[in-house]
Coordinates of C-alpha atoms and ligand atoms in Angstrom, one line a residue:
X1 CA 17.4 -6.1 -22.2
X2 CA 14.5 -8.1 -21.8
X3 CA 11.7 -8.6 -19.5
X4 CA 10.7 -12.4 -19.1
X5 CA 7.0 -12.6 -18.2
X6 CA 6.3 -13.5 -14.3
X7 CA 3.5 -14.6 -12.9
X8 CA 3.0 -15.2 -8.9
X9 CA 0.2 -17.2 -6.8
X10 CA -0.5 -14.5 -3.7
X11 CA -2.2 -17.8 -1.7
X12 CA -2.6 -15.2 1.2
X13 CA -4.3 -17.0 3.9
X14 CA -5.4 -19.8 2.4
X15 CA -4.5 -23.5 1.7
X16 CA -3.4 -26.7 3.7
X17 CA -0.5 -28.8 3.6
X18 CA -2.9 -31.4 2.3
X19 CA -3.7 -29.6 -0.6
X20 CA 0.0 -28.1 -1.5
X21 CA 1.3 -31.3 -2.3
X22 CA -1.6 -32.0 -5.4
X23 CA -1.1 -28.3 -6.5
X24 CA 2.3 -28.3 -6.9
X25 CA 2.7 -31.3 -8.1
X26 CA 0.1 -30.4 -10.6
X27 CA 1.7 -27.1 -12.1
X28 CA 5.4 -28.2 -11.5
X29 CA 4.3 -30.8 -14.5
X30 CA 3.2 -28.3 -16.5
X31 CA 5.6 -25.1 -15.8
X32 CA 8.9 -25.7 -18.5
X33 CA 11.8 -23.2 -18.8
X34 CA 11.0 -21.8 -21.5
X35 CA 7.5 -19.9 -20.8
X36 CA 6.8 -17.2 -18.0
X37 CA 8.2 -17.2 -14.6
X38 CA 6.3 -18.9 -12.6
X39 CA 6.2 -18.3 -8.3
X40 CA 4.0 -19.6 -5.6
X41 CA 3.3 -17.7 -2.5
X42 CA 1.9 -19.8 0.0
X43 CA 1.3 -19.0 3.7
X44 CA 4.5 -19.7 6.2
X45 CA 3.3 -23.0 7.1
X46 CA 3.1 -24.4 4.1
X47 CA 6.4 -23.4 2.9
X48 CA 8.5 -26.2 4.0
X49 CA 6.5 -29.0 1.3
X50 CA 6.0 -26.5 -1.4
X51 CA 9.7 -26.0 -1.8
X52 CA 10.3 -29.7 -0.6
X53 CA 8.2 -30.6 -4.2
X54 CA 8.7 -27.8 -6.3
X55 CA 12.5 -28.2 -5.5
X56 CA 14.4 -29.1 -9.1
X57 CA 11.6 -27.7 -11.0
X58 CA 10.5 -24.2 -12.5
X59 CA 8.2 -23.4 -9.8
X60 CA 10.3 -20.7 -7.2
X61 CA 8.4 -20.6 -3.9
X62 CA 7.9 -17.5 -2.3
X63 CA 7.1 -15.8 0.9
X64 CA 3.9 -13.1 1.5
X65 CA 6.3 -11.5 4.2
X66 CA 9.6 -10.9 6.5
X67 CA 10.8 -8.8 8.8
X68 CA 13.5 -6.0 8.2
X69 CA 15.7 -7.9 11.1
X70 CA 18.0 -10.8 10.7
X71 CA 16.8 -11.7 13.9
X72 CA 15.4 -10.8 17.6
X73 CA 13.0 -10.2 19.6
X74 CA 10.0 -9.4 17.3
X75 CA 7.3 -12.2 18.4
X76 CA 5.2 -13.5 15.3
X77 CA 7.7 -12.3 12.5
X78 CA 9.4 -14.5 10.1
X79 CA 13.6 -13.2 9.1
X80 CA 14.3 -13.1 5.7
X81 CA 17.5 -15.3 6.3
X82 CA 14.9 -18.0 7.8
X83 CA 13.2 -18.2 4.5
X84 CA 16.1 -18.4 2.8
X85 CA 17.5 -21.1 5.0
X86 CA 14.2 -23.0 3.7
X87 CA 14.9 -22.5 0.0
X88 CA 12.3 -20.0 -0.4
X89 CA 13.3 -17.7 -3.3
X90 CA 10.9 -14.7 -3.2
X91 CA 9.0 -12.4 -0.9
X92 CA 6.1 -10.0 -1.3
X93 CA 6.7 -6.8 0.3
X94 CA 4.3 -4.3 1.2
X95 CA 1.2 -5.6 0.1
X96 CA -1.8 -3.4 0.7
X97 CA -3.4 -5.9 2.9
X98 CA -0.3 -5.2 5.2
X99 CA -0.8 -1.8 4.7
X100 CA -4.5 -1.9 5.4
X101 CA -4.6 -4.4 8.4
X102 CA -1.2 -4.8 10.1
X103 CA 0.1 -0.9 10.2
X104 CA 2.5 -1.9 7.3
X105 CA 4.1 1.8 5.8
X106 CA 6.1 2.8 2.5
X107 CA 9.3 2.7 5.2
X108 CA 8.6 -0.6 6.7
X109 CA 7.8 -1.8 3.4
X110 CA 11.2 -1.0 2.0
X111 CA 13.1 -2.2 5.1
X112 CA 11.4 -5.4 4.7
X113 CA 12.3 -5.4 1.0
X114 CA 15.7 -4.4 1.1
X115 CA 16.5 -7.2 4.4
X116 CA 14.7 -9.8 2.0
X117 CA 17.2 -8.7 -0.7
X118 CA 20.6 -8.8 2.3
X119 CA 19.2 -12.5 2.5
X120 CA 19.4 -13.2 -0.9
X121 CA 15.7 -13.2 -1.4
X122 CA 13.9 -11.6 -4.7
X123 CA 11.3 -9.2 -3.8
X124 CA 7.8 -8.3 -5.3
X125 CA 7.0 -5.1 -3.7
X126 CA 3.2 -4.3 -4.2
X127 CA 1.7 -0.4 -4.6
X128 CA -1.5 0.6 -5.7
X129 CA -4.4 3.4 -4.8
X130 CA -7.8 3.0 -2.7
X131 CA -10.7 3.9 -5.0
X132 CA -11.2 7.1 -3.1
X133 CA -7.5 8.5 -4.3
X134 CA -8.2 7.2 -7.8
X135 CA -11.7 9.1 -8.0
X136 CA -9.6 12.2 -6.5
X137 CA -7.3 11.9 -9.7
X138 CA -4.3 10.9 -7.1
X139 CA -3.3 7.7 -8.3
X140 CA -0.1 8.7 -10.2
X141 CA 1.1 10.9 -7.3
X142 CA 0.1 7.9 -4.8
X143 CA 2.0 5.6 -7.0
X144 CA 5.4 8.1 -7.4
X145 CA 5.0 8.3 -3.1
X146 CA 4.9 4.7 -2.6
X147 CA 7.6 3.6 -4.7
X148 CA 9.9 5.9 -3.1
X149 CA 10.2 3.1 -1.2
X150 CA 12.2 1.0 -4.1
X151 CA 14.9 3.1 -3.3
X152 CA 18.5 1.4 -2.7
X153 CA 17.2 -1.9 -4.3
X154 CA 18.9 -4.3 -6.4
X155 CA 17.0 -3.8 -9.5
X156 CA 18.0 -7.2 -10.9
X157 CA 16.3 -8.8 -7.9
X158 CA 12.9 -6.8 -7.9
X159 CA 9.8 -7.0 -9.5
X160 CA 6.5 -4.3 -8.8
X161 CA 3.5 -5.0 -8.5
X162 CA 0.2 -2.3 -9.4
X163 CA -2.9 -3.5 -7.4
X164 CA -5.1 -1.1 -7.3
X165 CA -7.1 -1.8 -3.8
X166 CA -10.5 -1.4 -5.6
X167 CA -10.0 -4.2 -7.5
X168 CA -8.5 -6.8 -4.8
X169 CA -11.0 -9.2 -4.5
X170 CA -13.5 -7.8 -5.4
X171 CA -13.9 -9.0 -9.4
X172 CA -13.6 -5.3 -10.4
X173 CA -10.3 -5.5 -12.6
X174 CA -8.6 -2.3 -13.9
X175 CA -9.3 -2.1 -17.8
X176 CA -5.9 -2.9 -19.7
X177 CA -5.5 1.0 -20.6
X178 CA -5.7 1.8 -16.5
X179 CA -3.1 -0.4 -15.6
X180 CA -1.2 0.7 -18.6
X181 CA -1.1 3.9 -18.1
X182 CA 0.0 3.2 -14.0
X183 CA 2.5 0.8 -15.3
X184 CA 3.9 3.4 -17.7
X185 CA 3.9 5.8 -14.7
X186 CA 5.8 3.1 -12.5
X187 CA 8.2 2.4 -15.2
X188 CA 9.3 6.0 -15.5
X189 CA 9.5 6.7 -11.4
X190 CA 11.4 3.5 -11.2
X191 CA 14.2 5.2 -14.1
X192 CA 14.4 7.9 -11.4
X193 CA 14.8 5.7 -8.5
X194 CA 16.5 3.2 -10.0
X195 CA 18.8 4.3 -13.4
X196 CA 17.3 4.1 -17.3
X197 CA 18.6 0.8 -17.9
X198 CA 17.1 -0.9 -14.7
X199 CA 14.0 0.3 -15.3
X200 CA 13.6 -1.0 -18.9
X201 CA 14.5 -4.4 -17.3
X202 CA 12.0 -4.2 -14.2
X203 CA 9.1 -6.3 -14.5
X204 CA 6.0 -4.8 -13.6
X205 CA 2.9 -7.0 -12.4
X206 CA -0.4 -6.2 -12.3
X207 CA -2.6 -7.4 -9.4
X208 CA -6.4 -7.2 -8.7
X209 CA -8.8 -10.0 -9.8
X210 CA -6.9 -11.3 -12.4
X211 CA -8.6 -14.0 -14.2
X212 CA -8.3 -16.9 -16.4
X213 CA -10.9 -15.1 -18.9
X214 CA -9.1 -11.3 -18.5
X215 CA -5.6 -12.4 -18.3
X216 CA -4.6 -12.1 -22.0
X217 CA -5.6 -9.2 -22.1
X218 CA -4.2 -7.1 -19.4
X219 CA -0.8 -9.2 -20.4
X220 CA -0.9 -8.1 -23.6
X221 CA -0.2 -4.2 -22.8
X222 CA 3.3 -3.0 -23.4
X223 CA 4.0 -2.4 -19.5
X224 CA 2.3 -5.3 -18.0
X225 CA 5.3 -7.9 -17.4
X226 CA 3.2 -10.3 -15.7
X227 CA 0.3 -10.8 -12.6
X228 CA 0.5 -10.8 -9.1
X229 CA -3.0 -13.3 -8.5
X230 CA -4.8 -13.8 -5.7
X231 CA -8.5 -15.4 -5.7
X232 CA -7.9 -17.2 -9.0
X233 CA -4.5 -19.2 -7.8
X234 CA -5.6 -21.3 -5.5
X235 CA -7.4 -23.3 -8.0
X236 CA -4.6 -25.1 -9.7
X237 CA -6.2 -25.2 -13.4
X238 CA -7.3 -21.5 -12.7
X239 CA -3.7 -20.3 -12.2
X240 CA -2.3 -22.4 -15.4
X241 CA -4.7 -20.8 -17.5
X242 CA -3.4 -17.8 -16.3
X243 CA 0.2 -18.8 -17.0
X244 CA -0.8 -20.0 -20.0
X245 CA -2.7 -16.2 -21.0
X246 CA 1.2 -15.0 -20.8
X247 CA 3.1 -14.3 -23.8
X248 CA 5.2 -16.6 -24.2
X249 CA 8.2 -14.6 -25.9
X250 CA 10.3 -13.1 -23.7
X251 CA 9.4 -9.2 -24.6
X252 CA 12.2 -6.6 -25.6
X253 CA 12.2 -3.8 -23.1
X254 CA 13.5 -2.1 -26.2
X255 CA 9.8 -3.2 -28.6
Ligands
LIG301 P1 -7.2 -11.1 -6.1 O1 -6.6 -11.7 -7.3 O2 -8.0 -12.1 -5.3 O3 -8.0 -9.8 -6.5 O4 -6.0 -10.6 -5.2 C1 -5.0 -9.8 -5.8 C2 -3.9 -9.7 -4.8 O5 -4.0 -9.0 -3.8 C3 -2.7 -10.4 -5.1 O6 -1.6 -10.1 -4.2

């Protein structure tokens, strides 16, 4: 089995349907088949245009969020099955910003992952520990809690993402051998959760100021199957540097 690099654009709240149109356009040019994975999250608005241009291409579009309902009375929330309806392929699930702002938990989390995945949707689901749990020598056991929530997934439809929540936004980026070692971790609680075999085949992103000038590197560890980017994506050259930082061989989960 092997993992295909994937890299996603986290837009979070940013961007305008004015400025979609040149950015896709832009990387949709550039992506071909052969390379990484390449998705772009942008916020609800915008999704209508981007998958309106990026339809046809290798650009998927993805959502930050759903809800865990097909539908009802939940004012403000978006249903997976509306996204889909759209064309939208992916959605980020429990991101720590949801966790740290909106009351988002490891049970919501998963219900939102596993009603994006009813709707046909591929899921990102993010983990990752606050600096305080990390300097408490936590973060593996915070990691093995969170990811609990992966449970009753369809591993051929998930990816994870590690951001560490020190290093969102803020330019401080976990050293390759950090996120190595917490993908390594992830790898091995996702064989429990998930079977051997799945987990060998899960990708595994990293997340937290990732760079055109750090990218390589952090890509270049064993368990690092691609980048979950925030900051750095909304600049269209920025986030095909990135792509570009990716190995381009699809890796053996076997190497
Ligand atoms: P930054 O790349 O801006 O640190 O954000 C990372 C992130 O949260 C992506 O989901």
């Amino acid at each position: 089995m092997s993992r295909r690099p994937l890299i996603a654009a986290n837009w979070k709240m940013h961007g305008t349907v004015a400025s979609v149109q040149a950015y896709l356009e832009a990387l949709v040019e550039r992506v071909a088949g052969s390379g990484p994975e390449v998705v772009v999250c942008p916020p609800f608005t915008l999704l209508p245009a981007a998958v309106l241009i990026a339809t046809g291409s290798e650009v998927a579009i993805g959502a930050q969020n759903c809800h865990w309902e097909d539908a009802g009375a939940f004012t403000g929330e978006v249903a997976p099955a509306m996204l889909a309806e759209l064309g939208v392929r992916w959605v980020i699930a429990g991101h720590s910003e949801r966790r740290q702002y909106f009351g988002e938990s490891d049970a919501t989390a998963g219900a939102r992952a596993r009603a994006a995945q009813r709707a046909g949707l591929d899921v990102i689901f993010c983990v990752g520990e606050t600096l305080e749990q990390r300097e408490a020598g936590e973060t593996l056991a915070v990691l093995e809690r969170q990811s609990t929530a992966i449970d009753g997934l369809d591993p051929a439809h998930l990816a994870l993402a590690y951001e560490p929540i020190w290093a969102i936004g803020t330019g401080k980026t976990a050293t390759a051998t950090q996120a190595q070692e917490a993908h390594a971790a992830l790898r091995r609680r996702a064989g429990e959760m998930l079977g051997e075999s799945a987990s060998a085949g899960l990708r595994i992103l990293y997340g937290g100021s990732v760079k055109p000038d750090n990218a390589a590197q952090l890509l270049g560890e064993r368990d690092v199957d691609g980048a979950l980017v925030g900051g750095a994506s909304l600049d269209a050259e920025g986030f095909w540097a990135i792509i570009h930082a990716a190995p381009g061989e699809r890796r053996g989960a076997e190497e």
